[in-house]
């Protein structure tokens, strides 16, 4: 149990600044050694890993915004060294809970009394701990089981200072002169929404209304035991992905849950620009009655409609193979630069992005697609790890979350080894984009 929880801006700022200075100094010293010929590139992997571990160690103690940044660093955007992103991916799982006394005081302050007075039962041991809060099991006085999410102290108040200092750190890693401000602005806006538990409760209600009666199960928001820093919802039974896979499920079971995930994604986009934008395994439960449970609604994104429709148009445009149309979409979405001072570099990145897009579009070419195909998994792995542009951000800042959604979906389906029927999803996209997918697929160049 951890008592090491700096919550003041000064304490947090000191830790981030110290970490950033140390990492920046390490990179600067190494650069000078390389320039002088005293070091070659053979030690790149261990060097990046060791620096990432320094950052991760401090960010884990800080939790909150700092740990959210670490999670963001783990999402592959092509501008962090692979080893750095790999270490940061631990931020999804390795978070120590805060101590019991602090939990009691937060509940007393937010809900007006101690948990043992408010609930028939309250488990003081958190069963899940994440970046901005941890979750406890409780039983309400009406007999219902509940999950109580408690936000760590001062998370919202430290967003600006944490992001400002993290920006200094990231600038030491990315390509000199790269414009990272739009990405940080996007992260800030999302964090403001994620740290407002009243907003999350409203998202829960919205999604229950949208998906009620389907094979999607969403908890009920219990308003009387909720504030903007405490979220109470009905508890849902089920298994996370890893637990499900340990049961050695049949191919039929894998297909069933994979299809539910695939259909949930495509049914969401019918609202055009409003989607659950945190597709990682911890946010889904596979229930014992063969339904998909969705349990976290902190990150629900409302994308600008023009961006979102252009993003969806990438799919039929890649299937059609029209290079000029693909290039024009890439310009609009800021994937490539029309006025670059290094056109050869841009052309290399264009070819990479086009091939990546075509690989992403492959599942839509057939009525049934096998995400368990090892060759396909290796293709996706290649594109997510071997981008030709090293430490430079590419694309609209909104890609931060469309990538999290789409790549997250594919990663879960590949782990499941699910075979997916794509017919309904193509109908949805055909109607939204006013294109005929079947005609495009039939007329593909051989």
Coordinates of C-alpha atoms in Angstrom, one line a residue:
X1 CA 0.0 0.0 0.0
X2 CA 1.5 3.3 -1.0
X3 CA 1.6 6.5 1.1
X4 CA 3.9 8.2 -1.4
X5 CA 1.4 10.5 -3.0
X6 CA 2.6 14.0 -3.8
X7 CA -0.5 16.1 -4.5
X8 CA 0.7 19.7 -4.3
X9 CA 1.7 21.5 -7.5
X10 CA 5.1 22.2 -6.0
X11 CA 5.9 18.6 -5.1
X12 CA 4.6 17.4 -8.5
X13 CA 6.4 20.1 -10.4
X14 CA 9.6 19.4 -8.7
X15 CA 9.5 15.7 -9.5
X16 CA 8.6 16.2 -13.1
X17 CA 11.1 18.9 -13.6
X18 CA 13.9 16.8 -12.0
X19 CA 12.9 13.8 -14.1
X20 CA 12.8 15.9 -17.3
X21 CA 16.2 17.5 -16.5
X22 CA 17.8 14.1 -15.9
X23 CA 16.4 12.5 -19.0
X24 CA 17.2 15.6 -21.1
X25 CA 20.8 15.6 -19.8
X26 CA 21.1 11.9 -20.6
X27 CA 20.1 12.5 -24.2
X28 CA 22.3 15.5 -24.5
X29 CA 25.4 13.7 -23.2
X30 CA 24.7 10.8 -25.5
X31 CA 24.3 13.1 -28.5
X32 CA 27.7 14.6 -27.8
X33 CA 29.3 11.2 -27.4
X34 CA 27.9 10.1 -30.7
X35 CA 29.1 13.3 -32.4
X36 CA 32.6 12.7 -31.1
X37 CA 32.6 9.1 -32.3
X38 CA 32.8 7.7 -28.8
X39 CA 29.5 5.8 -29.1
X40 CA 27.8 3.9 -31.9
X41 CA 24.0 3.2 -32.2
X42 CA 24.3 -0.4 -30.9
X43 CA 23.0 0.6 -27.5
X44 CA 19.9 2.5 -28.6
X45 CA 17.4 0.0 -27.3
X46 CA 18.8 -0.2 -23.7
X47 CA 19.4 3.5 -23.6
X48 CA 15.8 4.4 -24.5
X49 CA 14.5 1.7 -22.1
X50 CA 16.5 3.0 -19.1
X51 CA 15.4 6.6 -19.7
X52 CA 11.8 5.5 -20.0
X53 CA 12.0 3.6 -16.7
X54 CA 13.2 6.8 -15.0
X55 CA 10.2 8.6 -16.3
X56 CA 7.8 5.8 -15.5
X57 CA 9.0 5.3 -12.0
X58 CA 8.3 9.0 -11.1
X59 CA 5.0 9.2 -13.1
X60 CA 3.7 6.1 -11.3
X61 CA 4.3 7.8 -8.0
X62 CA 2.5 10.9 -9.3
X63 CA -0.4 9.1 -10.8
X64 CA -3.1 11.4 -12.2
X65 CA -2.3 13.5 -15.2
X66 CA 1.3 12.4 -15.2
X67 CA 0.3 8.7 -15.5
X68 CA -2.2 9.6 -18.2
X69 CA 0.7 11.2 -20.2
X70 CA 2.6 7.9 -19.7
X71 CA -0.4 6.0 -21.1
X72 CA -0.5 8.4 -24.1
X73 CA 3.2 7.8 -24.7
X74 CA 2.5 4.1 -24.9
X75 CA 0.1 4.6 -27.8
X76 CA 2.1 4.4 -31.0
X77 CA 2.1 7.7 -32.9
X78 CA 5.4 7.2 -34.5
X79 CA 7.3 9.9 -32.7
X80 CA 8.7 8.1 -29.6
X81 CA 11.4 5.3 -29.7
X82 CA 9.7 1.9 -29.6
X83 CA 11.5 0.9 -26.3
X84 CA 10.2 4.1 -24.6
X85 CA 6.6 3.3 -25.7
X86 CA 7.0 -0.3 -24.5
X87 CA 8.0 0.8 -21.0
X88 CA 5.2 3.4 -20.8
X89 CA 2.6 0.7 -21.7
X90 CA 3.0 -0.5 -18.1
X91 CA 1.0 2.6 -17.1
X92 CA -2.2 0.6 -18.1
X93 CA -1.6 -1.9 -15.3
X94 CA 1.1 -1.1 -12.7
X95 CA -0.5 1.5 -10.5
X96 CA -0.3 1.1 -6.7
X97 CA -3.5 2.0 -4.8
X98 CA -3.7 4.8 -2.3
X99 CA -4.0 4.0 1.4
X100 CA -7.3 3.2 3.1
X101 CA -7.4 6.3 5.4
X102 CA -7.2 8.5 2.3
X103 CA -10.0 6.6 0.7
X104 CA -12.3 7.1 3.7
X105 CA -11.5 10.8 3.9
X106 CA -12.3 11.3 0.2
X107 CA -15.6 9.6 0.5
X108 CA -16.5 11.5 3.7
X109 CA -15.6 14.8 2.0
X110 CA -17.5 14.0 -1.2
X111 CA -20.5 12.1 0.0
X112 CA -21.0 13.5 3.5
X113 CA -20.2 10.4 5.6
X114 CA -17.8 7.5 5.9
X115 CA -18.3 4.5 3.6
X116 CA -19.3 2.1 6.5
X117 CA -22.3 4.5 7.2
X118 CA -23.3 4.9 3.5
X119 CA -23.1 1.3 2.4
X120 CA -24.1 -2.1 3.7
X121 CA -20.7 -3.3 2.8
X122 CA -17.6 -1.5 1.5
X123 CA -14.3 -3.2 0.5
X124 CA -11.5 -0.9 1.5
X125 CA -9.1 -2.8 -0.8
X126 CA -9.4 -1.5 -4.3
X127 CA -10.0 -4.2 -7.0
X128 CA -8.7 -1.9 -9.8
X129 CA -6.3 1.0 -9.7
X130 CA -5.7 3.2 -12.7
X131 CA -4.2 6.6 -13.6
X132 CA -6.7 9.0 -12.1
X133 CA -8.7 6.9 -9.8
X134 CA -9.2 3.5 -8.2
X135 CA -12.3 1.3 -7.9
X136 CA -13.9 -0.4 -4.8
X137 CA -16.6 -2.9 -4.4
X138 CA -19.6 -2.0 -2.3
X139 CA -23.1 -3.2 -1.5
X140 CA -25.9 -0.6 -1.5
X141 CA -28.6 -0.6 1.1
X142 CA -31.1 -1.8 -1.5
X143 CA -29.0 -4.9 -2.0
X144 CA -27.4 -4.0 -5.3
X145 CA -23.7 -4.5 -5.9
X146 CA -21.8 -1.3 -6.8
X147 CA -18.5 -0.2 -8.1
X148 CA -17.2 3.0 -6.5
X149 CA -14.6 4.9 -8.5
X150 CA -12.6 7.4 -6.3
X151 CA -10.5 10.1 -7.9
X152 CA -7.0 10.7 -6.5
X153 CA -6.6 14.0 -4.7
X154 CA -5.9 17.2 -6.8
X155 CA -5.8 15.4 -10.1
X156 CA -7.8 18.0 -12.0
X157 CA -6.0 20.9 -10.3
X158 CA -2.6 19.7 -11.5
X159 CA -3.5 19.2 -15.2
X160 CA -2.0 22.4 -16.4
X161 CA 1.2 22.2 -14.4
X162 CA 1.7 18.5 -15.2
X163 CA 1.1 19.0 -18.9
X164 CA 3.4 22.0 -19.0
X165 CA 6.3 20.2 -17.4
X166 CA 5.6 17.0 -19.4
X167 CA 5.8 19.1 -22.6
X168 CA 9.3 20.2 -21.7
X169 CA 10.2 16.6 -21.2
X170 CA 8.7 15.4 -24.5
X171 CA 10.4 18.3 -26.4
X172 CA 13.7 16.7 -25.4
X173 CA 12.7 13.5 -27.1
X174 CA 10.9 14.5 -30.3
X175 CA 12.4 16.0 -33.4
X176 CA 13.7 19.6 -32.8
X177 CA 11.1 22.1 -34.0
X178 CA 8.2 19.6 -34.1
X179 CA 4.9 21.3 -33.2
X180 CA 3.5 19.3 -30.3
X181 CA 1.2 22.0 -28.9
X182 CA -2.0 20.7 -30.8
X183 CA -1.4 17.2 -29.3
X184 CA -1.0 18.5 -25.8
X185 CA -4.1 20.7 -26.2
X186 CA -6.1 17.7 -27.3
X187 CA -4.8 15.7 -24.3
X188 CA -5.7 18.6 -21.9
X189 CA -9.2 18.8 -23.1
X190 CA -9.7 15.1 -22.8
X191 CA -8.2 15.1 -19.3
X192 CA -10.6 17.8 -18.2
X193 CA -13.5 15.6 -19.3
X194 CA -12.0 12.4 -17.8
X195 CA -11.6 14.0 -14.4
X196 CA -15.2 15.2 -14.3
X197 CA -17.0 12.1 -13.0
X198 CA -20.4 13.8 -13.4
X199 CA -19.6 14.0 -17.1
X200 CA -18.7 10.3 -17.1
X201 CA -22.0 9.5 -15.4
X202 CA -23.9 11.3 -18.1
X203 CA -22.0 9.4 -20.7
X204 CA -23.0 6.1 -19.0
X205 CA -26.6 7.2 -19.2
X206 CA -26.2 8.2 -22.9
X207 CA -24.7 4.9 -23.9
X208 CA -27.2 2.9 -21.9
X209 CA -29.9 4.7 -23.9
X210 CA -28.1 4.1 -27.2
X211 CA -27.3 0.4 -26.7
X212 CA -30.1 -0.8 -24.4
X213 CA -31.7 -4.0 -25.4
X214 CA -28.7 -5.2 -27.5
X215 CA -26.0 -7.7 -26.5
X216 CA -24.1 -4.8 -24.9
X217 CA -24.2 -4.4 -21.1
X218 CA -23.5 -1.0 -19.6
X219 CA -23.6 -0.2 -15.8
X220 CA -26.2 2.1 -14.3
X221 CA -25.0 5.4 -13.0
X222 CA -26.2 5.8 -9.3
X223 CA -26.4 9.6 -8.9
X224 CA -27.1 9.8 -5.2
X225 CA -23.7 8.3 -4.4
X226 CA -21.8 10.3 -7.1
X227 CA -20.1 13.6 -7.4
X228 CA -17.6 15.0 -9.8
X229 CA -14.8 13.1 -7.9
X230 CA -16.7 9.9 -6.8
X231 CA -18.5 7.8 -9.4
X232 CA -21.0 5.1 -8.2
X233 CA -22.3 2.6 -10.7
X234 CA -23.8 -0.9 -10.6
X235 CA -21.2 -3.6 -10.5
X236 CA -20.9 -5.9 -13.5
X237 CA -19.8 -9.5 -13.5
X238 CA -17.6 -10.8 -16.2
X239 CA -14.0 -11.6 -17.3
X240 CA -11.4 -9.3 -18.9
X241 CA -9.7 -10.5 -22.0
X242 CA -6.7 -12.2 -20.4
X243 CA -9.0 -14.1 -17.9
X244 CA -11.2 -15.1 -20.7
X245 CA -8.3 -16.5 -22.8
X246 CA -7.0 -18.5 -19.8
X247 CA -10.3 -20.5 -20.0
X248 CA -9.2 -21.8 -23.4
X249 CA -12.4 -20.7 -25.1
X250 CA -13.6 -22.3 -28.3
X251 CA -13.3 -20.6 -31.6
X252 CA -17.1 -20.1 -31.5
X253 CA -16.8 -18.2 -28.2
X254 CA -13.9 -16.1 -29.6
X255 CA -15.9 -15.2 -32.7
X256 CA -18.9 -14.3 -30.6
X257 CA -17.2 -11.7 -28.4
X258 CA -15.0 -10.5 -31.3
X259 CA -18.2 -9.8 -33.4
X260 CA -19.7 -7.9 -30.5
X261 CA -16.7 -5.7 -30.2
X262 CA -16.6 -5.2 -34.0
X263 CA -20.3 -4.4 -34.2
X264 CA -20.2 -2.1 -31.1
X265 CA -17.5 0.0 -32.9
X266 CA -19.4 0.3 -36.1
X267 CA -22.7 1.0 -34.5
X268 CA -21.1 3.9 -32.6
X269 CA -19.9 5.6 -35.7
X270 CA -23.4 6.0 -37.0
X271 CA -23.5 9.0 -34.7
X272 CA -20.7 10.2 -37.0
X273 CA -18.4 11.9 -34.5
X274 CA -19.2 10.5 -31.1
X275 CA -17.4 7.4 -29.9
X276 CA -16.1 5.6 -26.9
X277 CA -12.4 6.4 -27.4
X278 CA -10.5 4.1 -25.1
X279 CA -10.5 0.7 -26.7
X280 CA -8.2 -1.3 -24.4
X281 CA -8.9 -4.6 -22.8
X282 CA -9.4 -3.2 -19.3
X283 CA -12.5 -1.4 -20.4
X284 CA -14.4 -4.5 -21.6
X285 CA -15.9 -7.5 -19.8
X286 CA -16.9 -10.8 -21.5
X287 CA -20.0 -11.9 -19.5
X288 CA -21.0 -15.5 -18.8
X289 CA -24.2 -15.0 -20.7
X290 CA -22.3 -14.1 -23.8
X291 CA -22.7 -10.3 -23.7
X292 CA -20.1 -7.5 -24.0
X293 CA -19.8 -5.4 -20.9
X294 CA -18.4 -1.8 -21.3
X295 CA -17.3 -0.3 -18.0
X296 CA -15.4 2.9 -18.5
X297 CA -16.8 6.0 -20.1
X298 CA -14.3 8.7 -19.1
X299 CA -12.9 9.0 -22.6
X300 CA -15.8 9.6 -24.9
X301 CA -14.8 11.7 -27.9
X302 CA -16.8 14.1 -30.0
X303 CA -14.7 14.6 -33.0
X304 CA -15.0 17.5 -35.5
X305 CA -17.4 16.1 -38.1
X306 CA -15.2 17.1 -41.1
X307 CA -12.2 15.3 -39.6
X308 CA -14.2 12.2 -38.7
X309 CA -15.8 11.9 -42.1
X310 CA -12.4 12.3 -43.8
X311 CA -11.0 9.7 -41.4
X312 CA -13.7 7.2 -42.4
X313 CA -13.2 8.0 -46.1
X314 CA -9.6 6.7 -45.7
X315 CA -11.1 3.2 -45.8
X316 CA -12.9 3.1 -49.2
X317 CA -10.2 5.4 -50.7
X318 CA -7.5 2.8 -49.8
X319 CA -9.6 -0.1 -51.0
X320 CA -10.1 1.8 -54.3
X321 CA -6.3 2.2 -54.6
X322 CA -6.6 5.7 -56.2
X323 CA -3.2 7.3 -55.2
X324 CA -4.2 10.8 -56.0
X325 CA -7.3 10.6 -53.8
X326 CA -5.3 9.0 -51.0
X327 CA -2.7 11.7 -51.2
X328 CA -5.3 14.5 -51.1
X329 CA -6.9 12.9 -48.0
X330 CA -3.4 12.7 -46.4
X331 CA -2.9 16.5 -47.0
X332 CA -6.3 17.3 -45.4
X333 CA -5.5 15.1 -42.4
X334 CA -1.9 16.5 -42.1
X335 CA -0.4 13.1 -42.6
X336 CA 2.0 14.4 -45.2
X337 CA 3.1 18.0 -45.9
X338 CA 2.6 19.6 -49.3
X339 CA 5.4 22.1 -48.8
X340 CA 8.1 20.0 -47.1
X341 CA 11.8 21.0 -47.6
X342 CA 12.5 17.2 -47.9
X343 CA 10.2 15.8 -50.6
X344 CA 12.0 12.5 -50.7
X345 CA 11.3 12.1 -47.0
X346 CA 7.6 12.9 -47.6
X347 CA 7.3 10.4 -50.4
X348 CA 8.8 7.7 -48.2
X349 CA 6.3 8.5 -45.5
X350 CA 3.4 8.6 -48.1
X351 CA 4.3 5.1 -49.3
X352 CA 4.5 3.8 -45.7
X353 CA 1.2 5.4 -44.7
X354 CA -0.6 4.2 -47.9
X355 CA 0.6 0.6 -47.3
X356 CA -0.4 0.8 -43.7
X357 CA -3.9 2.1 -44.7
X358 CA -4.3 -0.7 -47.2
X359 CA -3.4 -3.2 -44.5
X360 CA -5.9 -1.7 -42.1
X361 CA -8.5 -1.9 -44.9
X362 CA -7.9 -5.7 -45.5
X363 CA -10.7 -7.0 -43.2
X364 CA -13.3 -5.2 -45.3
X365 CA -12.3 -7.1 -48.5
X366 CA -14.1 -10.3 -47.5
X367 CA -17.3 -11.3 -45.9
X368 CA -15.5 -13.1 -43.1
X369 CA -12.0 -12.0 -41.9
X370 CA -9.7 -14.0 -39.7
X371 CA -7.9 -11.8 -37.2
X372 CA -6.1 -14.9 -35.9
X373 CA -4.1 -15.0 -39.2
X374 CA -0.5 -14.8 -38.1
X375 CA 0.6 -13.2 -41.4
X376 CA -1.9 -10.4 -40.9
X377 CA -0.8 -9.9 -37.3
X378 CA 2.8 -9.6 -38.4
X379 CA 1.9 -7.0 -41.0
X380 CA 0.1 -4.8 -38.4
X381 CA 3.0 -5.2 -36.0
X382 CA 5.5 -4.1 -38.7
X383 CA 3.5 -0.9 -39.4
X384 CA 3.0 0.0 -35.8
X385 CA 6.7 -0.4 -34.9
X386 CA 8.7 0.5 -38.0
X387 CA 7.4 3.9 -39.2
X388 CA 10.1 5.6 -41.3
X389 CA 9.8 8.9 -39.5
X390 CA 11.4 8.5 -36.0
X391 CA 10.5 11.1 -33.4
X392 CA 8.2 13.4 -35.3
X393 CA 4.4 13.6 -34.7
X394 CA 2.3 13.2 -37.8
X395 CA -1.4 13.8 -38.6
X396 CA -4.2 15.8 -37.0
X397 CA -4.1 15.8 -33.2
X398 CA -7.5 13.9 -33.4
X399 CA -5.6 10.9 -34.6
X400 CA -4.4 10.5 -31.0
X401 CA -7.8 9.0 -30.2
X402 CA -9.0 7.5 -33.5
X403 CA -5.8 5.5 -33.4
X404 CA -6.5 4.5 -29.8
X405 CA -10.0 3.3 -30.9
X406 CA -9.2 1.6 -34.2
X407 CA -5.8 0.1 -33.4
X408 CA -7.1 -0.9 -30.0
X409 CA -10.0 -2.8 -31.6
X410 CA -7.7 -4.6 -34.0
X411 CA -5.3 -5.6 -31.2
X412 CA -8.1 -7.1 -29.1
X413 CA -9.5 -9.0 -32.1
X414 CA -6.0 -10.3 -32.9
X415 CA -5.5 -11.5 -29.3
X416 CA -8.9 -13.2 -29.5
X417 CA -8.0 -14.8 -32.9
X418 CA -11.6 -13.9 -33.8
X419 CA -13.2 -14.5 -37.2
X420 CA -15.5 -11.5 -38.0
X421 CA -18.4 -11.1 -40.4
X422 CA -18.0 -7.6 -42.0
X423 CA -21.3 -7.4 -44.0
X424 CA -23.2 -5.2 -41.6
X425 CA -20.3 -2.9 -40.9
X426 CA -19.8 -2.3 -44.7
X427 CA -23.5 -1.4 -45.0
X428 CA -23.2 1.1 -42.2
X429 CA -20.1 2.7 -43.8
X430 CA -21.7 2.6 -47.3
X431 CA -24.7 4.5 -46.1
X432 CA -22.6 7.1 -44.1
X433 CA -20.1 7.8 -46.9
X434 CA -22.5 7.2 -49.9
X435 CA -20.2 4.7 -51.5
X436 CA -20.7 1.1 -52.7
X437 CA -18.2 -1.0 -50.9
X438 CA -19.0 -4.1 -52.8
X439 CA -18.5 -2.3 -56.1
X440 CA -15.1 -1.0 -54.9
X441 CA -14.0 -4.4 -53.8
X442 CA -15.1 -6.1 -57.0
X443 CA -13.2 -3.6 -59.1
X444 CA -10.0 -3.6 -57.2
X445 CA -6.8 -3.7 -59.4
X446 CA -5.2 -7.2 -59.2

